[in-house]
CSV table of C-alpha atoms and ligand atoms in Angstrom, one decimal:
chain,number,residue,atom,x,y,z
G,315,UNK,CA,-2.6,22.0,-5.9
G,316,UNK,CA,-0.2,20.9,-8.6
G,317,UNK,CA,2.0,17.8,-8.8
G,318,UNK,CA,5.7,17.8,-9.9
G,319,UNK,CA,8.0,15.0,-10.8
G,320,UNK,CA,10.9,13.9,-8.6
G,321,UNK,CA,13.1,14.1,-11.7
G,322,UNK,CA,12.2,17.7,-12.4
G,323,UNK,CA,11.7,17.4,-16.2
G,324,UNK,CA,7.9,17.0,-16.6
G,325,UNK,CA,5.3,19.7,-16.6
G,326,UNK,CA,3.3,20.3,-13.4
G,327,UNK,CA,-0.1,18.5,-13.5
G,328,UNK,CA,-3.4,18.5,-11.6
G,329,UNK,CA,-4.7,15.6,-9.4
G,330,UNK,CA,-7.1,14.3,-12.1
G,331,UNK,CA,-4.4,14.5,-14.7
G,332,UNK,CA,-2.1,12.2,-12.8
G,333,UNK,CA,-4.8,10.0,-11.3
G,334,UNK,CA,-4.9,7.4,-14.2
G,335,UNK,CA,-1.2,7.4,-15.0
G,336,UNK,CA,1.9,5.9,-13.5
G,337,UNK,CA,5.4,7.4,-13.8
G,338,UNK,CA,5.9,10.9,-14.9
G,339,UNK,CA,7.1,11.2,-18.5
G,340,UNK,CA,10.7,11.9,-17.3
G,341,UNK,CA,10.6,8.6,-15.3
G,342,UNK,CA,10.1,10.3,-11.9
G,343,UNK,CA,7.3,10.0,-9.4
G,344,UNK,CA,4.7,12.7,-8.8
G,345,UNK,CA,4.5,14.6,-5.5
G,346,UNK,CA,2.6,17.8,-4.5
G,347,UNK,CA,4.6,20.9,-5.2
G,348,UNK,CA,4.3,21.7,-1.5
G,349,UNK,CA,2.8,19.8,1.4
G,350,UNK,CA,-0.3,21.3,3.0
G,351,UNK,CA,0.3,21.9,6.7
G,352,UNK,CA,-2.3,21.5,9.4
G,353,UNK,CA,-2.1,23.9,12.4
G,354,UNK,CA,-2.8,23.0,16.0
G,355,UNK,CA,-6.3,24.4,15.6
G,356,UNK,CA,-6.9,22.3,12.4
G,357,UNK,CA,-5.8,19.2,14.3
G,358,UNK,CA,-8.2,20.0,17.2
G,359,UNK,CA,-11.0,20.3,14.7
G,360,UNK,CA,-10.1,17.0,13.1
G,361,UNK,CA,-9.7,15.1,16.3
G,362,UNK,CA,-13.3,14.1,16.8
G,363,UNK,CA,-14.2,13.5,13.1
G,364,UNK,CA,-15.6,10.4,11.6
G,365,UNK,CA,-13.3,8.5,9.2
G,366,UNK,CA,-15.0,10.0,6.1
G,367,UNK,CA,-15.0,13.6,7.4
G,368,UNK,CA,-11.3,13.2,8.3
G,369,UNK,CA,-10.6,11.7,4.9
G,370,UNK,CA,-12.3,14.7,3.3
G,371,UNK,CA,-10.3,17.2,5.5
G,372,UNK,CA,-7.0,15.6,4.4
G,373,UNK,CA,-7.8,14.7,0.7
G,374,UNK,CA,-9.5,18.0,-0.1
G,375,UNK,CA,-6.1,19.6,0.3
G,376,UNK,CA,-4.6,17.3,-2.4
G,377,UNK,CA,-7.6,17.1,-4.7
G,378,UNK,CA,-8.4,20.6,-5.8
G,379,UNK,CA,-9.8,20.0,-9.3
G,380,UNK,CA,-12.8,17.9,-8.3
G,381,UNK,CA,-15.8,20.0,-6.9
G,382,UNK,CA,-15.8,19.7,-3.1
G,383,UNK,CA,-19.3,18.2,-2.9
G,384,UNK,CA,-18.5,15.5,-5.5
G,385,UNK,CA,-15.3,14.7,-3.6
G,386,UNK,CA,-17.2,14.5,-0.4
G,387,UNK,CA,-19.7,12.1,-1.9
G,388,UNK,CA,-17.0,9.8,-3.4
G,389,UNK,CA,-15.3,9.7,0.0
G,390,UNK,CA,-18.5,9.0,1.9
G,391,UNK,CA,-19.4,6.2,-0.5
G,392,UNK,CA,-15.9,4.7,0.0
G,393,UNK,CA,-15.4,4.8,3.7
G,394,UNK,CA,-18.5,3.0,4.9
G,395,UNK,CA,-19.0,0.3,7.5
G,396,UNK,CA,-20.6,-1.9,4.8
G,397,UNK,CA,-17.3,-1.8,2.8
G,398,UNK,CA,-14.9,-2.2,5.7
G,399,UNK,CA,-17.1,-4.8,7.4
G,400,UNK,CA,-14.8,-7.6,8.3
G,401,UNK,CA,-14.2,-6.4,11.8
G,402,UNK,CA,-13.5,-8.7,14.8
G,403,UNK,CA,-16.5,-9.2,17.1
G,404,UNK,CA,-15.3,-6.6,19.6
G,405,UNK,CA,-14.7,-3.9,17.1
G,406,UNK,CA,-17.0,-1.2,15.8
G,407,UNK,CA,-17.3,-1.3,12.0
G,408,UNK,CA,-17.9,2.4,11.6
G,409,UNK,CA,-14.5,3.1,13.1
G,410,UNK,CA,-13.2,1.9,9.7
G,411,UNK,CA,-9.7,1.6,11.2
G,412,UNK,CA,-10.2,0.4,14.8
G,413,UNK,CA,-7.3,0.8,17.2
G,414,UNK,CA,-6.5,-2.1,19.5
G,415,UNK,CA,-4.4,-1.7,22.6
G,416,UNK,CA,-2.2,-4.7,23.4
G,417,UNK,CA,-0.2,-3.1,26.3
G,418,UNK,CA,0.2,0.4,27.6
G,419,UNK,CA,1.5,2.5,24.7
G,420,UNK,CA,1.5,-0.5,22.3
G,421,UNK,CA,-1.3,-0.5,19.8
G,422,UNK,CA,-2.3,-2.1,16.5
G,423,UNK,CA,-4.3,0.0,13.9
G,424,UNK,CA,-6.6,-2.4,12.0
G,425,UNK,CA,-6.4,-1.6,8.3
G,426,UNK,CA,-7.6,-4.8,6.8
G,427,UNK,CA,-11.3,-4.9,7.3
G,428,UNK,CA,-12.0,-4.2,3.7
G,429,UNK,CA,-13.2,-6.7,1.0
G,430,UNK,CA,-9.8,-8.5,0.5
G,431,UNK,CA,-8.7,-8.4,4.1
G,432,UNK,CA,-5.5,-6.4,3.4
G,433,UNK,CA,-4.6,-2.8,4.0
G,434,UNK,CA,-4.4,-2.2,0.2
G,435,UNK,CA,-8.2,-1.9,0.2
G,436,UNK,CA,-7.9,1.3,2.2
G,437,UNK,CA,-6.6,3.2,-0.8
G,438,UNK,CA,-7.8,0.9,-3.7
G,439,UNK,CA,-11.5,1.3,-2.9
G,440,UNK,CA,-11.2,5.0,-3.1
G,441,UNK,CA,-9.3,4.7,-6.4
G,442,UNK,CA,-12.1,2.6,-7.9
G,443,UNK,CA,-14.7,5.3,-7.1
G,444,UNK,CA,-12.3,8.1,-8.3
G,445,UNK,CA,-11.6,6.3,-11.6
G,446,UNK,CA,-15.3,5.8,-12.3
G,447,UNK,CA,-16.0,9.5,-11.6
G,448,UNK,CA,-13.1,11.0,-13.6
G,449,UNK,CA,-13.6,8.6,-16.6
G,450,UNK,CA,-17.4,9.4,-16.6
G,451,UNK,CA,-16.7,13.1,-16.7
G,452,UNK,CA,-14.3,12.7,-19.6
G,453,UNK,CA,-16.4,10.1,-21.4
G,454,UNK,CA,-13.4,7.8,-21.5
G,455,UNK,CA,-12.6,4.2,-20.6
G,456,UNK,CA,-9.5,2.4,-19.2
G,457,UNK,CA,-8.2,-1.1,-19.4
G,458,UNK,CA,-6.1,-1.9,-16.4
G,459,UNK,CA,-3.4,-4.4,-16.9
G,460,UNK,CA,-1.6,-5.8,-13.9
G,461,UNK,CA,0.4,-8.7,-12.5
G,462,UNK,CA,-0.1,-10.0,-9.0
G,463,UNK,CA,1.2,-12.7,-6.7
G,464,UNK,CA,-1.7,-12.1,-4.4
G,465,UNK,CA,-2.8,-9.0,-2.4
G,466,UNK,CA,-2.6,-6.3,-5.1
G,467,UNK,CA,-4.5,-8.1,-7.7
G,468,UNK,CA,-7.4,-9.0,-5.5
G,469,UNK,CA,-7.6,-5.6,-4.0
G,470,UNK,CA,-7.6,-4.0,-7.5
G,471,UNK,CA,-10.3,-6.3,-8.7
G,472,UNK,CA,-12.6,-5.8,-5.7
G,473,UNK,CA,-12.1,-2.0,-6.1
G,474,UNK,CA,-12.9,-2.0,-9.9
G,475,UNK,CA,-15.6,-4.6,-10.1
G,476,UNK,CA,-18.7,-3.3,-11.8
G,477,UNK,CA,-17.2,0.1,-12.3
G,478,UNK,CA,-18.4,1.8,-15.5
G,479,UNK,CA,-15.6,2.5,-18.0
G,480,UNK,CA,-13.1,0.2,-16.3
G,481,UNK,CA,-11.9,-3.3,-17.3
G,482,UNK,CA,-9.3,-5.2,-15.4
G,483,UNK,CA,-6.9,-7.8,-16.9
G,484,UNK,CA,-5.0,-9.4,-14.1
G,485,UNK,CA,-2.2,-11.8,-14.7
G,486,UNK,CA,-1.2,-14.3,-12.0
G,487,UNK,CA,1.1,-17.3,-11.9
G,488,UNK,CA,-1.1,-20.4,-12.7
G,489,UNK,CA,-1.5,-22.6,-9.5
G,490,UNK,CA,1.0,-20.6,-7.5
G,491,UNK,CA,-1.2,-18.5,-5.3
G,492,UNK,CA,-2.7,-19.8,-2.1
G,493,UNK,CA,-6.1,-21.4,-2.4
G,494,UNK,CA,-7.7,-18.5,-0.5
G,495,UNK,CA,-6.1,-15.8,-2.7
G,496,UNK,CA,-7.0,-17.7,-5.9
G,497,UNK,CA,-10.6,-18.2,-4.8
G,498,UNK,CA,-10.9,-14.5,-3.8
G,499,UNK,CA,-9.9,-13.4,-7.3
G,500,UNK,CA,-11.3,-16.1,-9.5
G,501,UNK,CA,-14.8,-16.3,-7.9
G,502,UNK,CA,-15.7,-12.7,-8.9
G,503,UNK,CA,-18.6,-12.9,-11.3
G,504,UNK,CA,-18.3,-9.4,-12.7
G,505,UNK,CA,-18.0,-9.1,-16.5
G,506,UNK,CA,-15.4,-6.3,-16.4
G,507,UNK,CA,-12.9,-8.5,-14.5
G,508,UNK,CA,-10.6,-10.9,-16.5
G,509,UNK,CA,-8.4,-13.3,-14.6
G,510,UNK,CA,-5.5,-14.7,-16.6
G,511,UNK,CA,-3.6,-17.6,-15.1
G,512,UNK,CA,-0.1,-17.6,-16.8
G,513,UNK,CA,1.8,-20.9,-17.1
G,514,UNK,CA,4.9,-19.5,-15.3
G,515,UNK,CA,6.0,-17.6,-12.2
G,516,UNK,CA,5.2,-14.0,-11.0
G,517,UNK,CA,8.2,-12.5,-12.9
G,518,UNK,CA,6.8,-13.9,-16.2
G,519,UNK,CA,3.5,-12.1,-15.5
G,520,UNK,CA,5.4,-8.9,-14.6
G,521,UNK,CA,7.5,-9.2,-17.8
G,522,UNK,CA,4.3,-9.5,-19.9
G,523,UNK,CA,2.9,-6.3,-18.3
G,524,UNK,CA,6.1,-4.5,-18.9
G,525,UNK,CA,6.3,-5.6,-22.6
G,526,UNK,CA,2.7,-4.3,-23.2
G,527,UNK,CA,3.4,-1.0,-21.4
G,528,UNK,CA,6.6,-0.5,-23.5
G,529,UNK,CA,4.6,-0.9,-26.7
G,530,UNK,CA,3.5,2.7,-26.7
G,531,UNK,CA,1.4,2.4,-29.9
G,532,UNK,CA,-0.5,-0.6,-28.5
G,533,UNK,CA,-0.9,1.0,-25.1
G,534,UNK,CA,-2.4,4.2,-26.5
G,535,UNK,CA,-4.7,2.4,-29.0
G,536,UNK,CA,-6.1,0.2,-26.3
G,537,UNK,CA,-6.3,2.7,-23.4
G,538,UNK,CA,-4.0,0.5,-21.2
G,539,UNK,CA,-3.6,1.7,-17.6
G,540,UNK,CA,-2.2,0.5,-14.3
G,541,UNK,CA,-3.0,0.8,-10.6
G,542,UNK,CA,0.4,0.0,-9.1
G,543,UNK,CA,1.8,1.2,-5.8
G,544,UNK,CA,3.4,4.4,-7.2
G,545,UNK,CA,0.0,5.8,-8.0
G,546,UNK,CA,-0.2,9.1,-6.1
G,547,UNK,CA,-3.9,8.8,-5.2
G,548,UNK,CA,-3.1,5.5,-3.4
G,549,UNK,CA,-0.4,7.2,-1.3
G,550,UNK,CA,-2.6,10.2,-0.6
G,551,UNK,CA,-5.5,7.9,0.6
G,552,UNK,CA,-3.1,6.2,3.0
G,553,UNK,CA,-2.1,9.5,4.7
G,554,UNK,CA,-5.6,9.6,6.2
G,555,UNK,CA,-5.3,6.6,8.6
G,556,UNK,CA,-2.1,8.0,10.1
G,557,UNK,CA,-4.2,10.9,11.3
G,558,UNK,CA,-7.0,8.5,12.5
G,559,UNK,CA,-4.5,6.4,14.4
G,560,UNK,CA,-2.9,9.4,16.0
G,561,UNK,CA,-6.2,10.8,17.3
G,562,UNK,CA,-7.2,7.4,18.5
G,563,UNK,CA,-4.0,6.9,20.5
G,564,UNK,CA,-3.7,10.4,22.1
G,565,UNK,CA,-5.8,12.9,24.0
G,566,UNK,CA,-4.0,16.2,23.1
G,567,UNK,CA,-2.0,17.5,20.1
G,568,UNK,CA,1.0,18.1,22.4
G,569,UNK,CA,1.5,14.3,22.5
G,570,UNK,CA,3.7,12.4,20.0
G,571,UNK,CA,3.3,8.9,18.7
G,572,UNK,CA,5.5,6.6,16.6
G,573,UNK,CA,4.3,4.2,13.9
G,574,UNK,CA,5.8,0.9,12.9
G,575,UNK,CA,5.1,-0.1,9.3
G,576,UNK,CA,5.6,-3.6,7.7
G,577,UNK,CA,7.2,-2.5,4.4
G,578,UNK,CA,8.0,-3.7,0.9
G,579,UNK,CA,7.5,-1.0,-1.8
G,580,UNK,CA,7.7,1.8,0.8
G,581,UNK,CA,4.2,3.0,-0.2
G,582,UNK,CA,2.5,2.7,3.2
G,583,UNK,CA,5.3,4.3,5.2
G,584,UNK,CA,5.8,7.0,2.5
G,585,UNK,CA,2.2,8.1,3.4
G,586,UNK,CA,3.4,8.3,7.1
G,587,UNK,CA,6.3,10.5,6.0
G,588,UNK,CA,3.8,12.8,4.2
G,589,UNK,CA,1.5,12.9,7.3
G,590,UNK,CA,4.5,14.0,9.4
G,591,UNK,CA,5.4,16.7,6.8
G,592,UNK,CA,1.8,17.9,7.1
G,593,UNK,CA,2.3,18.6,10.8
G,594,UNK,CA,1.1,15.3,12.4
G,595,UNK,CA,3.1,14.9,15.6
G,596,UNK,CA,4.9,11.7,14.7
G,597,UNK,CA,8.2,11.0,16.5
G,598,UNK,CA,9.5,8.0,14.7
G,599,UNK,CA,8.5,6.1,11.5
G,600,UNK,CA,9.9,2.6,12.0
G,601,UNK,CA,10.3,0.6,8.8
G,602,UNK,CA,9.9,-3.1,9.4
G,603,UNK,CA,11.2,-5.5,6.7
G,604,UNK,CA,11.4,-9.3,6.4
G,605,UNK,CA,14.5,-11.2,5.2
G,606,UNK,CA,14.3,-9.0,2.1
G,607,UNK,CA,15.9,-6.2,4.0
G,608,UNK,CA,17.0,-3.7,1.4
G,609,UNK,CA,15.3,-0.8,3.2
G,610,UNK,CA,16.7,-1.7,6.6
G,611,UNK,CA,20.2,-1.8,4.9
G,612,UNK,CA,19.7,1.8,3.8
G,613,UNK,CA,18.5,3.1,7.2
G,614,UNK,CA,21.4,1.3,8.9
G,615,UNK,CA,24.2,2.1,6.5
G,616,UNK,CA,23.1,4.9,4.0
G,617,UNK,CA,23.6,2.5,1.1
G,618,UNK,CA,20.5,1.8,-1.1
G,619,UNK,CA,21.2,-1.4,-3.1
G,620,UNK,CA,18.2,-2.9,-4.8
G,621,UNK,CA,18.5,-6.6,-5.6
G,622,UNK,CA,17.4,-8.7,-8.5
G,623,UNK,CA,14.8,-11.4,-8.4
G,624,UNK,CA,17.5,-14.1,-8.0
G,625,UNK,CA,18.4,-12.4,-4.6
G,626,UNK,CA,14.8,-11.9,-3.5
G,627,UNK,CA,13.7,-14.5,-1.0
G,628,UNK,CA,10.3,-16.2,-0.9
G,629,UNK,CA,9.2,-15.7,2.7
G,630,UNK,CA,6.1,-16.3,4.9
G,631,UNK,CA,5.3,-12.6,4.6
G,632,UNK,CA,5.2,-12.8,0.8
G,633,UNK,CA,3.7,-9.3,0.2
G,634,UNK,CA,6.9,-7.8,1.5
G,635,UNK,CA,9.2,-10.0,-0.7
G,636,UNK,CA,10.3,-6.9,-2.6
G,637,UNK,CA,13.9,-5.8,-3.2
G,638,UNK,CA,13.4,-2.6,-5.1
G,639,UNK,CA,11.1,-0.2,-3.2
G,640,UNK,CA,9.3,1.7,-5.9
G,641,UNK,CA,8.1,4.6,-3.7
G,642,UNK,CA,11.5,5.2,-2.0
G,643,UNK,CA,12.4,7.9,-4.6
G,644,UNK,CA,9.6,10.1,-3.1
G,645,UNK,CA,11.3,10.2,0.3
G,646,UNK,CA,14.8,10.6,-1.0
G,647,UNK,CA,13.6,13.6,-3.1
G,648,UNK,CA,12.4,15.3,0.2
G,649,UNK,CA,15.6,14.2,2.0
G,650,UNK,CA,17.8,15.8,-0.7
G,651,UNK,CA,16.0,19.1,-0.3
G,652,UNK,CA,13.9,18.4,-3.4
G,653,UNK,CA,16.9,18.7,-5.7
G,654,UNK,CA,15.7,16.9,-8.9
G,655,UNK,CA,19.2,17.0,-10.3
G,656,UNK,CA,20.5,14.9,-7.5
G,657,UNK,CA,17.6,12.4,-7.9
G,658,UNK,CA,18.5,12.0,-11.6
G,659,UNK,CA,22.1,11.2,-10.6
G,660,UNK,CA,21.1,8.7,-7.8
G,661,UNK,CA,18.4,6.9,-9.9
G,662,UNK,CA,20.6,7.0,-12.9
G,663,UNK,CA,22.6,4.4,-11.0
G,664,UNK,CA,19.5,2.5,-9.6
G,665,UNK,CA,17.9,2.3,-13.1
G,666,UNK,CA,21.1,0.7,-14.4
G,667,UNK,CA,20.9,-2.0,-11.8
G,668,UNK,CA,23.3,-0.2,-9.5
G,669,UNK,CA,23.3,1.3,-6.0
G,670,UNK,CA,23.9,4.6,-4.2
G,671,UNK,CA,25.6,5.5,-1.0
G,672,UNK,CA,24.6,8.5,1.2
G,673,UNK,CA,26.7,7.5,4.2
G,674,UNK,CA,29.1,10.4,3.7
G,675,UNK,CA,26.4,12.9,2.9
G,676,UNK,CA,25.0,15.2,5.6
G,677,UNK,CA,21.6,14.0,4.4
G,678,UNK,CA,22.1,10.6,5.9
G,679,UNK,CA,22.1,12.1,9.4
G,680,UNK,CA,18.8,13.9,8.6
G,681,UNK,CA,17.1,10.6,7.9
G,682,UNK,CA,16.7,9.9,11.6
G,683,UNK,CA,17.3,13.3,13.2
G,684,UNK,CA,15.1,15.4,11.0
G,685,UNK,CA,12.8,12.9,9.3
G,686,UNK,CA,12.4,10.5,12.2
G,687,UNK,CA,13.1,7.2,10.4
G,688,UNK,CA,14.2,4.0,12.1
G,689,UNK,CA,14.2,0.4,10.9
G,690,UNK,CA,14.4,-3.3,11.8
G,691,UNK,CA,14.3,-6.8,10.4
G,692,UNK,CA,12.1,-9.8,11.2
G,693,UNK,CA,12.7,-13.4,10.1
G,694,UNK,CA,10.5,-16.4,9.7
G,695,UNK,CA,11.3,-17.5,13.3
G,696,UNK,CA,10.5,-14.0,14.6
G,697,UNK,CA,7.2,-14.1,12.9
G,698,UNK,CA,6.2,-17.4,14.4
G,699,UNK,CA,7.3,-16.3,17.9
G,700,UNK,CA,5.5,-13.0,17.6
G,701,UNK,CA,2.3,-14.6,16.4
G,702,UNK,CA,2.5,-17.0,19.4
G,703,UNK,CA,3.3,-14.3,21.9
G,704,UNK,CA,0.6,-11.9,20.8
G,705,UNK,CA,-1.9,-14.8,20.8
G,706,UNK,CA,-0.9,-16.1,24.2
G,707,UNK,CA,-0.4,-12.8,26.0
G,708,UNK,CA,-3.2,-10.8,24.5
G,709,UNK,CA,-5.6,-13.3,22.8
G,710,UNK,CA,-5.2,-11.5,19.5
G,711,UNK,CA,-4.4,-13.3,16.3
G,712,UNK,CA,-2.2,-11.4,13.8
G,713,UNK,CA,-0.9,-12.3,10.3
G,714,UNK,CA,2.7,-12.8,9.3
G,715,UNK,CA,3.2,-9.2,7.9
G,716,UNK,CA,1.7,-7.5,11.0
G,717,UNK,CA,3.9,-9.8,13.1
G,718,UNK,CA,7.0,-8.4,11.3
G,719,UNK,CA,5.8,-5.0,12.4
G,720,UNK,CA,5.1,-6.0,16.0
G,721,UNK,CA,8.5,-7.7,16.3
G,722,UNK,CA,10.4,-4.6,15.3
G,723,UNK,CA,8.0,-2.3,17.3
G,724,UNK,CA,9.0,-4.2,20.4
G,725,UNK,CA,12.6,-3.5,19.8
G,726,UNK,CA,12.1,0.2,19.1
G,727,UNK,CA,9.4,1.0,21.6
G,728,UNK,CA,10.0,4.0,24.0
G,729,UNK,CA,8.4,4.0,27.4
G,730,UNK,CA,6.5,7.2,27.1
G,731,UNK,CA,5.7,7.4,23.4
G,732,UNK,CA,2.7,5.4,22.1
G,733,UNK,CA,3.8,3.0,19.3
G,734,UNK,CA,1.2,2.1,16.7
G,735,UNK,CA,1.8,-0.9,14.5
G,736,UNK,CA,-0.1,-0.9,11.2
G,737,UNK,CA,-1.9,-4.1,10.7
G,738,UNK,CA,-1.6,-4.9,7.0
G,739,UNK,CA,-3.6,-8.1,6.6
G,740,UNK,CA,-5.8,-10.5,8.5
G,741,UNK,CA,-4.5,-14.0,9.5
G,742,UNK,CA,-7.2,-15.8,7.4
G,743,UNK,CA,-5.2,-14.9,4.3
G,744,UNK,CA,-2.1,-16.7,5.5
G,745,UNK,CA,-3.5,-19.8,7.2
G,746,UNK,CA,-0.5,-22.0,6.6
G,747,UNK,CA,1.8,-19.8,8.8
G,748,UNK,CA,-0.9,-19.6,11.5
G,749,UNK,CA,-1.2,-23.4,11.6
G,750,UNK,CA,2.6,-23.5,11.9
G,751,UNK,CA,2.7,-21.0,14.7
G,752,UNK,CA,-0.5,-21.9,16.7
G,753,UNK,CA,-1.5,-25.3,15.5
G,754,UNK,CA,-5.0,-24.1,14.7
G,755,UNK,CA,-6.9,-22.6,11.8
G,756,UNK,CA,-7.4,-18.8,11.7
G,757,UNK,CA,-11.0,-17.8,11.9
G,758,UNK,CA,-12.6,-16.7,8.7
G,759,UNK,CA,-14.7,-13.5,8.5
G,760,UNK,CA,-18.4,-14.1,8.1
G,761,UNK,CA,-19.4,-14.8,4.5
G,762,UNK,CA,-16.0,-16.1,3.5
G,763,UNK,CA,-16.3,-19.6,5.1
G,764,UNK,CA,-16.9,-21.4,1.8
G,765,UNK,CA,-14.9,-19.1,-0.5
G,766,UNK,CA,-13.0,-21.9,-2.2
G,767,UNK,CA,-16.2,-23.8,-3.1
G,768,UNK,CA,-17.6,-20.9,-5.3
G,769,UNK,CA,-17.4,-21.3,-9.1
G,770,UNK,CA,-14.2,-19.8,-10.5
G,771,UNK,CA,-13.7,-17.9,-13.8
G,772,UNK,CA,-10.2,-17.7,-15.3
G,773,UNK,CA,-8.3,-18.1,-18.6
G,774,UNK,CA,-5.1,-20.2,-18.7
G,775,UNK,CA,-2.5,-18.7,-21.0
G,776,UNK,CA,1.2,-19.3,-21.9
G,777,UNK,CA,3.7,-16.6,-20.9
G,778,UNK,CA,3.3,-14.9,-24.3
G,779,UNK,CA,3.1,-11.2,-25.0
G,780,UNK,CA,1.3,-11.8,-28.3
G,781,UNK,CA,-1.3,-14.0,-26.5
G,782,UNK,CA,-2.1,-11.4,-23.9
G,783,UNK,CA,-2.3,-8.6,-26.5
G,784,UNK,CA,-4.7,-10.7,-28.6
G,785,UNK,CA,-6.8,-11.5,-25.6
G,786,UNK,CA,-7.1,-7.9,-24.6
G,787,UNK,CA,-7.9,-6.8,-28.1
G,788,UNK,CA,-10.7,-9.4,-28.3
G,789,UNK,CA,-12.3,-8.5,-24.9
G,790,UNK,CA,-12.4,-4.7,-25.0
Z,309,LIG,C1,1.5,-4.6,0.1
Z,309,LIG,C2,1.7,-5.2,1.5
Z,309,LIG,C3,2.7,-4.8,2.3
Z,309,LIG,C4,3.8,-3.8,1.9
Z,309,LIG,O1,3.3,-2.5,1.7
Z,309,LIG,P1,4.2,-1.4,0.9
Z,309,LIG,O2,3.3,-0.2,0.8
Z,309,LIG,O3,4.5,-2.0,-0.4
Z,309,LIG,O4,5.4,-1.1,1.7
Z,309,LIG,C5,2.8,-5.3,3.6
Z,309,LIG,N1,1.9,-6.2,4.0
Z,309,LIG,C6,0.8,-6.6,3.3
Z,309,LIG,C7,-0.1,-7.6,3.8
Z,309,LIG,C8,0.7,-6.1,1.9
Z,309,LIG,O5,-0.3,-6.6,1.2
């Protein structure tokens, strides 16, 4: 299996070659040159599999340059009940992604039982083990530099902690994350994890990372890498749980399901699109956004118009406060018949801060009719109402992001097609909104009751590119 760029001007690469990188050299995103397709007989064989066997069945089609027994071992070490242990009392931990039925044909797929209580652990834990393996084979090291406002940073740190050959330098805005998120990151004792609290806002952190990445000489000399949401291995790892959710909600491969996905960077739902291309019987992929509705605007009107940070709202589902969906290019590439020339034209506009309009193109009809996409928006009031309704009617506490998904799922549900909402975080991470909706504290998973009381390790720094470069140079 080889990987090609959506912009068509980079050489094809193997999985291991693109694992540690980000964008292709031509500015595009990597995708498999063709999607592997599972037959009905394949699906029947996969139906009863454990999570790790299913993950191997899917990922071994994408990862063809790691010996099968090594890949199987990496996957088995990743998808264990001990890693995805923060299940509710009525869930089985070795399900890894338990399916909870709220009402007939309305389910929630639990994806946030990993170490940081958000779905990003589903892919990031695998990435940590893959990085260690590939770097070990090559006798190399990597220094991951990232910026976070919460979920991504903690997920990356918990995935990379203690990994040989890997150091993580994670910038976050000083005193601007929730107490829980801060404690999650800053309490890690591992020597390869460096928390840097920047006097500024998230955008200042992001700008520092961009400045270092654009200094190609510094980047190469210091082995600087990233683990952002465009990383292909993260998308590939997310494909697996669409299969798992499908099998859990159906009895035969003749049945279809729909998925509703709380979305920001389009990474999670992009994996759903790929699962569908691989032959999984998915009827609709419903994209749920919050007030930052740039994706909903596209699915309604055909116009993709990313917005700047001045027009990005701070909401109570903060991990979806994104106005430029970095994985969207992957879907549009498939939509345009994999015509890289057209992608260069469309993203020529986007990269200049502009927009594109497909409303008059035959491709726009295909978005729903051929590719099954739908969308919807959820607001702060919708989140609170949905959290209350799910709690009162079903006794299940959900977080604000999952609530965005449930709200839109209700609107889009069809009587005879199971709808599976992807749960993207646990309510304990967003206690303030739970208090607002339910006037009570969300329960904390075992072992996390006193997280904020643990000693914290972090360095406070001005928003200075020279300061972060000097800090990295000194600590590698
Ligand atoms: C990252 C995140 C999302 C958005 O996922 P994308 O793949 O960026 O669309 C939604 N909810 C939570 C809790 C997240 O951490």
